[in-house]
PDB file of C-alpha atoms in Angstrom:
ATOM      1  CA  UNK A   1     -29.223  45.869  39.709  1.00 72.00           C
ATOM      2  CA  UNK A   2     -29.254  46.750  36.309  1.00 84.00           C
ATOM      3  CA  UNK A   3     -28.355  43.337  33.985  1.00 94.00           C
ATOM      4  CA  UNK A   4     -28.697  44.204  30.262  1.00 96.00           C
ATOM      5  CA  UNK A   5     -30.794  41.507  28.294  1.00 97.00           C
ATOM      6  CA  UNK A   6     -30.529  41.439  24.935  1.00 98.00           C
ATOM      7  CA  UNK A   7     -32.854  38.503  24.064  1.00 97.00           C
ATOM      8  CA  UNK A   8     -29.969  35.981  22.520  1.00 98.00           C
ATOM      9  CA  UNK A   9     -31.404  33.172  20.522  1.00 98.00           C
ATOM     10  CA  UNK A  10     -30.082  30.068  21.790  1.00 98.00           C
ATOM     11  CA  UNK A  11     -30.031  26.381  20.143  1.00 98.00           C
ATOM     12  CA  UNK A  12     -30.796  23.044  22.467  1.00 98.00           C
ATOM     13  CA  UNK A  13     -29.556  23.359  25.971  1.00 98.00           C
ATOM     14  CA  UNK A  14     -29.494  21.427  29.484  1.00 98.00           C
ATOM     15  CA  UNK A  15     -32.046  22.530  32.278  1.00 98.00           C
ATOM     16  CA  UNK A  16     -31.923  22.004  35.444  1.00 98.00           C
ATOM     17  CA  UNK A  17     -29.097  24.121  36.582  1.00 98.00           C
ATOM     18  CA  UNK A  18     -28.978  24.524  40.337  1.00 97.00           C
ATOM     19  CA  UNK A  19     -26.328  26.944  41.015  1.00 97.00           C
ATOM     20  CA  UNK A  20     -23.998  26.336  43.959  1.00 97.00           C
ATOM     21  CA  UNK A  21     -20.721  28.143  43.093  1.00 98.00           C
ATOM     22  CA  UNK A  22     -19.672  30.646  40.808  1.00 98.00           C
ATOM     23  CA  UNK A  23     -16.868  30.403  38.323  1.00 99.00           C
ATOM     24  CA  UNK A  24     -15.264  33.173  36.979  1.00 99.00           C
ATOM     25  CA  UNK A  25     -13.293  33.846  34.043  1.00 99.00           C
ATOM     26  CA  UNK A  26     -11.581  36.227  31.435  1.00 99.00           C
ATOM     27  CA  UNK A  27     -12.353  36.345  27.937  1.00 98.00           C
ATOM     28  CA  UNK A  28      -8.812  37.383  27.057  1.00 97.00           C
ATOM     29  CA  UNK A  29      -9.486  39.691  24.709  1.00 97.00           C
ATOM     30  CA  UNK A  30     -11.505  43.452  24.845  1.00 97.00           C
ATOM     31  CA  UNK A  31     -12.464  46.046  22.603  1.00 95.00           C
ATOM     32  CA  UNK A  32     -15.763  47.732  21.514  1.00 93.00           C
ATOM     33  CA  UNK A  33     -16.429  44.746  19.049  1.00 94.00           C
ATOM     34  CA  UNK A  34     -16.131  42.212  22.314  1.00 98.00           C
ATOM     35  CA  UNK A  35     -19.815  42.739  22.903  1.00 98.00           C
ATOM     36  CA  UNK A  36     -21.977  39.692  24.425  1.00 99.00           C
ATOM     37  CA  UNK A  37     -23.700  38.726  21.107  1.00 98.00           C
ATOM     38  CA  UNK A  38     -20.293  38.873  19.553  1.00 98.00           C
ATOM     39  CA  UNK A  39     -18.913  35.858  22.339  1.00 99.00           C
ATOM     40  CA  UNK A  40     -22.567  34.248  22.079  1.00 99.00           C
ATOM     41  CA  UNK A  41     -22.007  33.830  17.923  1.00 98.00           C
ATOM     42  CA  UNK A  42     -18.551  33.201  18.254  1.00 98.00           C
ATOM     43  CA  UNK A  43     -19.660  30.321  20.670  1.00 98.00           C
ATOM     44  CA  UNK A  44     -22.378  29.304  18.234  1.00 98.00           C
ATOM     45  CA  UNK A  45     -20.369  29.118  15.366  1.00 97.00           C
ATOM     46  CA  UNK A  46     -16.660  28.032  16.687  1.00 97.00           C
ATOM     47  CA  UNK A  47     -17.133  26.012  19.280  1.00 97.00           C
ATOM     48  CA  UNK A  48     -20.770  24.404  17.864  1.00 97.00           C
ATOM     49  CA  UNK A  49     -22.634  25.482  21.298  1.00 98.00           C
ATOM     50  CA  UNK A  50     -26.237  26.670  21.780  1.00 98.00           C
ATOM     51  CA  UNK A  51     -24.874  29.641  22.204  1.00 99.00           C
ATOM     52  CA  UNK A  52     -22.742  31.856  25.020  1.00 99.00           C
ATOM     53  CA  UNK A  53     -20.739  29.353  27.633  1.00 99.00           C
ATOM     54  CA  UNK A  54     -20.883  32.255  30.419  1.00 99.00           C
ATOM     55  CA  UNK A  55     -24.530  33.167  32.769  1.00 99.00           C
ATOM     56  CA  UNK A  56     -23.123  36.825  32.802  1.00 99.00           C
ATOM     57  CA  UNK A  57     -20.827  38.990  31.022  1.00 99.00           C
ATOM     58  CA  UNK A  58     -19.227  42.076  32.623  1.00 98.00           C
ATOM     59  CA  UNK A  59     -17.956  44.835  29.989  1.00 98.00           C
ATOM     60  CA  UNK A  60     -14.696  46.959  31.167  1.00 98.00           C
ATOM     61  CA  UNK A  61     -17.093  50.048  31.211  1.00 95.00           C
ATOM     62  CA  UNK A  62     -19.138  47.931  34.033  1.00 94.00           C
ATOM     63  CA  UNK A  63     -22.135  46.879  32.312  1.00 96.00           C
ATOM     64  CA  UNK A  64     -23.289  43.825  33.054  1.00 97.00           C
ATOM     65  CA  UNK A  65     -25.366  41.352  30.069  1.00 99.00           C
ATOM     66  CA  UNK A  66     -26.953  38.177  30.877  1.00 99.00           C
ATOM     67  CA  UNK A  67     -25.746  35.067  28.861  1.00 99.00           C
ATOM     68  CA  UNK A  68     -27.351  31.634  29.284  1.00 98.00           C
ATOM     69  CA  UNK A  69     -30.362  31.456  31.668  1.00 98.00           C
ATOM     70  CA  UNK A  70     -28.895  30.360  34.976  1.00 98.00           C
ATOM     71  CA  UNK A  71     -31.330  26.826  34.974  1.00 98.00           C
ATOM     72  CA  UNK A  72     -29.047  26.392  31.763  1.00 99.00           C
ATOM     73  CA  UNK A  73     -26.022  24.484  32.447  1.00 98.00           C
ATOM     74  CA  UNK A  74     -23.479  26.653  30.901  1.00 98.00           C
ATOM     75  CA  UNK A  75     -19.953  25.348  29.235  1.00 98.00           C
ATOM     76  CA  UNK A  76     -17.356  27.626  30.529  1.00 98.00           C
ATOM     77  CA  UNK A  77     -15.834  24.841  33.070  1.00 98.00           C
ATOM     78  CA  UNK A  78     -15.043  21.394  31.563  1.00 93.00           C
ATOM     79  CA  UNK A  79     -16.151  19.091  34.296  1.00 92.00           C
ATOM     80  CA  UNK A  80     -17.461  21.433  36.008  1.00 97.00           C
ATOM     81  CA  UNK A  81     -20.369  22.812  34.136  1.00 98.00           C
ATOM     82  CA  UNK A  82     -23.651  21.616  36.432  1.00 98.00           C
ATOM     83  CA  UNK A  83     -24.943  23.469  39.454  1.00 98.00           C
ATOM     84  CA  UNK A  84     -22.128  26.457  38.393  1.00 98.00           C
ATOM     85  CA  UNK A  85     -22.918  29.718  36.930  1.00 99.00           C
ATOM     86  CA  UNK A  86     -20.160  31.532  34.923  1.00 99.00           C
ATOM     87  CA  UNK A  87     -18.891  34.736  35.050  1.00 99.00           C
ATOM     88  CA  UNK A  88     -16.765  36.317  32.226  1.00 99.00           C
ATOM     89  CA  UNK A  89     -15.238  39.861  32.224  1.00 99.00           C
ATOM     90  CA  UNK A  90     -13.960  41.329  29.325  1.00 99.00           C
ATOM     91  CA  UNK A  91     -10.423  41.756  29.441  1.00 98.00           C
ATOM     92  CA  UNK A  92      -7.296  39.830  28.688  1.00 98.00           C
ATOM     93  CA  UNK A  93      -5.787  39.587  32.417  1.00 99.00           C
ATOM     94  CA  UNK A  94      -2.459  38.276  31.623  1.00 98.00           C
ATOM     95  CA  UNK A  95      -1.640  41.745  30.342  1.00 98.00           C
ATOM     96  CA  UNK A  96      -3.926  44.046  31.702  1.00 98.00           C
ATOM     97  CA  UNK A  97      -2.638  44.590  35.110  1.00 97.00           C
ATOM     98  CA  UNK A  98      -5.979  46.672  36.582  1.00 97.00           C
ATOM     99  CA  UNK A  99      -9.370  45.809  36.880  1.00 97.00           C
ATOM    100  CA  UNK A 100     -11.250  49.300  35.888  1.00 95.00           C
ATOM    101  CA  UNK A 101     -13.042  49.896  39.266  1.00 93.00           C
ATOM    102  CA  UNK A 102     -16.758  50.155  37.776  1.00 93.00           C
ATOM    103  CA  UNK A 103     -16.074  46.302  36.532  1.00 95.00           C
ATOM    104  CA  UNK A 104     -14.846  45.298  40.345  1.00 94.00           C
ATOM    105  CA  UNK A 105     -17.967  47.463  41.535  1.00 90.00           C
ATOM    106  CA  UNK A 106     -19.937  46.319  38.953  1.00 92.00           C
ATOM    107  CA  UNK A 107     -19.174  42.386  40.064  1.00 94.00           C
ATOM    108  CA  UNK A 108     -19.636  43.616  43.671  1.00 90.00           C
ATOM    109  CA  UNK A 109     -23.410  44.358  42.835  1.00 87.00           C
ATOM    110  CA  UNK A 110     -23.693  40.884  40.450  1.00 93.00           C
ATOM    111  CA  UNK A 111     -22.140  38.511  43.695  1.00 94.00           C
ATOM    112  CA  UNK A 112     -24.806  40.120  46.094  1.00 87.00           C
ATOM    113  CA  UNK A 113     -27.371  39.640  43.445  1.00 89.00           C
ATOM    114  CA  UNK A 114     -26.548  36.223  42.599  1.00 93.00           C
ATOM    115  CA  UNK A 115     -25.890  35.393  46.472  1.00 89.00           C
ATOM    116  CA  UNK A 116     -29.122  36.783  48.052  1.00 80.00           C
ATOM    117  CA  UNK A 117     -31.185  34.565  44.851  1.00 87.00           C
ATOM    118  CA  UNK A 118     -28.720  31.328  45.671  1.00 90.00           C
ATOM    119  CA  UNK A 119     -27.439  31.777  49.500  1.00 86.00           C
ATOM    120  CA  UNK A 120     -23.805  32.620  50.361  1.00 87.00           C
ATOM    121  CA  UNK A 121     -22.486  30.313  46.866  1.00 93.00           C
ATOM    122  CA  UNK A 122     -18.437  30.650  46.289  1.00 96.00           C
ATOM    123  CA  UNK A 123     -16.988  31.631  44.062  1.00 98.00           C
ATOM    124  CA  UNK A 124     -13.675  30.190  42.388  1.00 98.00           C
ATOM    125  CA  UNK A 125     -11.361  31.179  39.566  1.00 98.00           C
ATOM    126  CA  UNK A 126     -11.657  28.669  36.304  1.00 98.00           C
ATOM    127  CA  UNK A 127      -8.371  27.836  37.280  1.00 97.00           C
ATOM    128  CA  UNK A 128      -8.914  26.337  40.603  1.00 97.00           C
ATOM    129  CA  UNK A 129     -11.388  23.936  39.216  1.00 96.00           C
ATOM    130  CA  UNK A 130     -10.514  22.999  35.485  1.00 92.00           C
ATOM    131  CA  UNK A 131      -6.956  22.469  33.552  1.00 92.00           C
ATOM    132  CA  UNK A 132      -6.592  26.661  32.344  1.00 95.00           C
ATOM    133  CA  UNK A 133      -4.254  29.400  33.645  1.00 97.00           C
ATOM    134  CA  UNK A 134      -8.180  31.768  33.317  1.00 98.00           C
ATOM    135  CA  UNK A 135      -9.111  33.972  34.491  1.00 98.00           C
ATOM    136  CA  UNK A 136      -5.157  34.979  34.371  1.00 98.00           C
ATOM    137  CA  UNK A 137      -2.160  35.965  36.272  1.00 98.00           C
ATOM    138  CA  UNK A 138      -2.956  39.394  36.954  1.00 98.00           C
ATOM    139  CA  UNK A 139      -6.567  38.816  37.619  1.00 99.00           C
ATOM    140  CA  UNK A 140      -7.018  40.204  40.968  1.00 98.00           C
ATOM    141  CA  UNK A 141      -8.877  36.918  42.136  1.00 98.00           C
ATOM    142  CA  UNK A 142      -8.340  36.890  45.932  1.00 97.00           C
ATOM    143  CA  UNK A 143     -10.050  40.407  45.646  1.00 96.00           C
ATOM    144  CA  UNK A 144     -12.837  39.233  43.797  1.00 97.00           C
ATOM    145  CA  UNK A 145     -13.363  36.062  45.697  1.00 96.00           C
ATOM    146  CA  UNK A 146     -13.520  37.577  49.246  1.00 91.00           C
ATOM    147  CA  UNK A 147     -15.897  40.315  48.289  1.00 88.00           C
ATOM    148  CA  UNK A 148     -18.829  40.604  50.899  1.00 80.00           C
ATOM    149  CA  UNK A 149     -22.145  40.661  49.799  1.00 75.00           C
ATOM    150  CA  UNK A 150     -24.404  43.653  50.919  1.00 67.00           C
ATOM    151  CA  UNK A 151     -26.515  43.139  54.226  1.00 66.00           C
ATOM    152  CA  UNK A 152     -29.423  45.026  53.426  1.00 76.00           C
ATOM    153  CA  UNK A 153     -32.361  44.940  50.074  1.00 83.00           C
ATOM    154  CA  UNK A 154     -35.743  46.276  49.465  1.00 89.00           C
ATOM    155  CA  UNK A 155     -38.832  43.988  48.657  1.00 95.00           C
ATOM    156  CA  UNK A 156     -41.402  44.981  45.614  1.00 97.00           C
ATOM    157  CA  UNK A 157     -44.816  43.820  45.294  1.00 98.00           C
ATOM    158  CA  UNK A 158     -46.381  42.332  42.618  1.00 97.00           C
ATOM    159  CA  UNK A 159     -48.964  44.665  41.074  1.00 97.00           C
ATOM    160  CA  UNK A 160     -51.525  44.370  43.982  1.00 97.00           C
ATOM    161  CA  UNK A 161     -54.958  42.985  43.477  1.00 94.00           C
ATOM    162  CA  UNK A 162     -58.218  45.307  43.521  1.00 93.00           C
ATOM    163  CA  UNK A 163     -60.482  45.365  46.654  1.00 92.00           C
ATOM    164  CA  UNK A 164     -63.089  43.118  45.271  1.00 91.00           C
ATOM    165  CA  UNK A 165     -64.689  42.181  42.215  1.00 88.00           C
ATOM    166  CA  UNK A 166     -65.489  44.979  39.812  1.00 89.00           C
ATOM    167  CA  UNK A 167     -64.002  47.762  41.591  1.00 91.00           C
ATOM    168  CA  UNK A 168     -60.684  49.151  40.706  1.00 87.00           C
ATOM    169  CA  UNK A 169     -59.624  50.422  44.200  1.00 92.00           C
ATOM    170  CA  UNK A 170     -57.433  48.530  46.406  1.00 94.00           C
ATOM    171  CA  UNK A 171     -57.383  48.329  50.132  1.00 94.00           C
ATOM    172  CA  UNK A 172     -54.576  49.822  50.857  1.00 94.00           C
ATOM    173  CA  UNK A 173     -55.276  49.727  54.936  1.00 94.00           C
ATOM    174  CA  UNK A 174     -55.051  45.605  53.981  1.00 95.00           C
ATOM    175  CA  UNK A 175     -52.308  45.949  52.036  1.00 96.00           C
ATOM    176  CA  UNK A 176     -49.796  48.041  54.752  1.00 96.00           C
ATOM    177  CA  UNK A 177     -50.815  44.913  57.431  1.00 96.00           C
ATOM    178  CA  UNK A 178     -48.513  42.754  55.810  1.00 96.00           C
ATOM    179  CA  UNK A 179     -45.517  44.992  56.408  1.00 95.00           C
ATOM    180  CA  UNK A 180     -46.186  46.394  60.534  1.00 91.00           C
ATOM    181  CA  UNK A 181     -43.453  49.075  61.429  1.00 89.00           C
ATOM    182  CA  UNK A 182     -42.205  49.033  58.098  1.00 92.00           C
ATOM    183  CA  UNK A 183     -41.959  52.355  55.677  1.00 91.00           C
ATOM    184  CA  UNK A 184     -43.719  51.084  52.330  1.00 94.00           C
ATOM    185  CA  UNK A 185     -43.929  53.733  49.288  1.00 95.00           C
ATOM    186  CA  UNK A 186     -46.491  53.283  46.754  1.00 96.00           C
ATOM    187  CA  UNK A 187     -45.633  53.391  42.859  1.00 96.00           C
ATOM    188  CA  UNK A 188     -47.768  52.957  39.975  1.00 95.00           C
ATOM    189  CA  UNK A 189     -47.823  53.009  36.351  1.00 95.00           C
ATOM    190  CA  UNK A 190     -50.357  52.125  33.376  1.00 93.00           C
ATOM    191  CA  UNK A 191     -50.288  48.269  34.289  1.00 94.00           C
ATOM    192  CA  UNK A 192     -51.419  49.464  38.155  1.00 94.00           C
ATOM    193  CA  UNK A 193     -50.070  49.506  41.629  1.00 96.00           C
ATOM    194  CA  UNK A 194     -47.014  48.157  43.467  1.00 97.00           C
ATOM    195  CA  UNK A 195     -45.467  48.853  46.802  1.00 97.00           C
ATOM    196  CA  UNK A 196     -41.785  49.608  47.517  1.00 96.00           C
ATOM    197  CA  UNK A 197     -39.821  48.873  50.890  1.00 93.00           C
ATOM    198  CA  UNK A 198     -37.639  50.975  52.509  1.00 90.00           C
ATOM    199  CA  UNK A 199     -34.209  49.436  53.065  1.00 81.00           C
ATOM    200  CA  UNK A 200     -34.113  46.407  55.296  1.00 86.00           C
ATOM    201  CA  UNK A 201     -31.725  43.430  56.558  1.00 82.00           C
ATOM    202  CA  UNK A 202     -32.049  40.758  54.199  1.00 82.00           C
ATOM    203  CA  UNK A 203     -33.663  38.655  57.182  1.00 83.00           C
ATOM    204  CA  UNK A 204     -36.509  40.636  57.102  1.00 90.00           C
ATOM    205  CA  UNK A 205     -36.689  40.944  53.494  1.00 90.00           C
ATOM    206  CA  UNK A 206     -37.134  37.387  53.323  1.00 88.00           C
ATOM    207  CA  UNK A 207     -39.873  37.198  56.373  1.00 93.00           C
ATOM    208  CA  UNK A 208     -41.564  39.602  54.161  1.00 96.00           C
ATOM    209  CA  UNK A 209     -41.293  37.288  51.151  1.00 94.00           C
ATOM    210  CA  UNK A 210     -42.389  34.250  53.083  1.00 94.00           C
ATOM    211  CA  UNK A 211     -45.380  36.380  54.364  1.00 96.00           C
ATOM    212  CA  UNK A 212     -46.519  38.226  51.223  1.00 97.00           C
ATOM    213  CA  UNK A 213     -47.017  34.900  49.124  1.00 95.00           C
ATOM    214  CA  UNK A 214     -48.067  35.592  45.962  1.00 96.00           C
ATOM    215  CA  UNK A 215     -48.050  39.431  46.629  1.00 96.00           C
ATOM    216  CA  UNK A 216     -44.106  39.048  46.492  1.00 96.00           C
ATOM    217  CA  UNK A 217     -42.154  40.066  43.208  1.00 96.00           C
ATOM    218  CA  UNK A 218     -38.364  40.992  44.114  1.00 93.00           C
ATOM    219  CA  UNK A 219     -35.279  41.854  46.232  1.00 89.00           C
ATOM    220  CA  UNK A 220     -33.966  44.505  45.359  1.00 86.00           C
ATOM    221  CA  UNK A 221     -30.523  45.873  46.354  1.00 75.00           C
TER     222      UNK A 221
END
């Protein structure tokens, strides 16, 4: 999926962030100026954090920008900050009474990302685990908690290596071993050459991890 970096410069944090849940919330407000570097100064210079509370950020228009690194305990959940990633969408959801659906769809894709990298994690409203009435009362949260995560992804290679020593080609009779009875497509650009999957359970996708080794770059979905 597409997540929209835009390289925020963050002050002293704490690693080790192992995620087993997600938290969502709403940021009770929206607007063109609610953008993520606007939240990630206002957290800088209000609240006196290293910067954004929230892993992700997902705009009304359903674009999605990453926040803290996700091995970066975040502070969007008093007490329950560790092994959690946060989730904010824009929106103040004690008035607005519909999620837009490219935000829901939008979250749909970030869940099965974020599940398929962590296993099947839950996911809670800030509510349900720390004193707030977020992510509000017309937040459609049962919706949002029982979405299910998509059953199928596509591996990518890392850029593959070269035949031998000194030559430039690569075997690609080797390479198509690794994935019997499976339709691989072959893409390239300026750096060199990578191989595509077609679509497959995730099951497979992750035999095909396990068995490429260092060959192996992503899931996609």
């Amino acid at each position: 999926m597409n997540i929209i970096d835009e390289n925020l410069s963050f002050g002293s944090m704490t690693w080790g962030n192992f995620p087993n849940m997600i938290i969502v919330h709403h940021i009770e407000a929206e607007g063109e100026n609610w953008t993520v570097e606007q939240i990630h100064d206002m957290h800088k210079t209000e609240n006196g954090w290293a910067g954004i509370g929230y892993h992700y950020y997902i705009r009304l228009d359903g674009s999605v920008y990453k926040g803290r690194p996700d091995n970066a305990i975040g502070a969007h959940c008093q007490c329950c900050n560790t092994n959690t990633l946060g989730v904010a969408f824009e929106g103040n959801y004690d008035n607005r009474t519909v999620m837009p659906d490219v935000q829901y769809n939008s979250w749909c894709e970030l869940k099965t990302y974020l599940c398929n990298k962590y296993g099947n994690i839950p996911v809670y409203g800030h509510r349900e685990k720390g004193q707030s009435e977020c992510p509000g009362k017309n937040f459609p949260l049962d919706k949002v908690k029982s979405v299910n995560i998509s059953q199928k992804g596509y591996v990518v290679t890392n850029y593959l290596p070269c035949a031998y020593e000194g030559y430039d080609g690569i075997d690609i009779s080797y390479v198509l071993s690794y994935f019997d009875g499976v339709k691989c497509y072959v893409r390239g650009n300026a750096k060199g050459i990578w191989i595509e999957t077609q679509y497959l359970d995730l099951d497979k996708c992750n035999e095909l991890k396990s068995t490429l080794g260092s060959w192996f770059y992503e899931i996609k979905y």
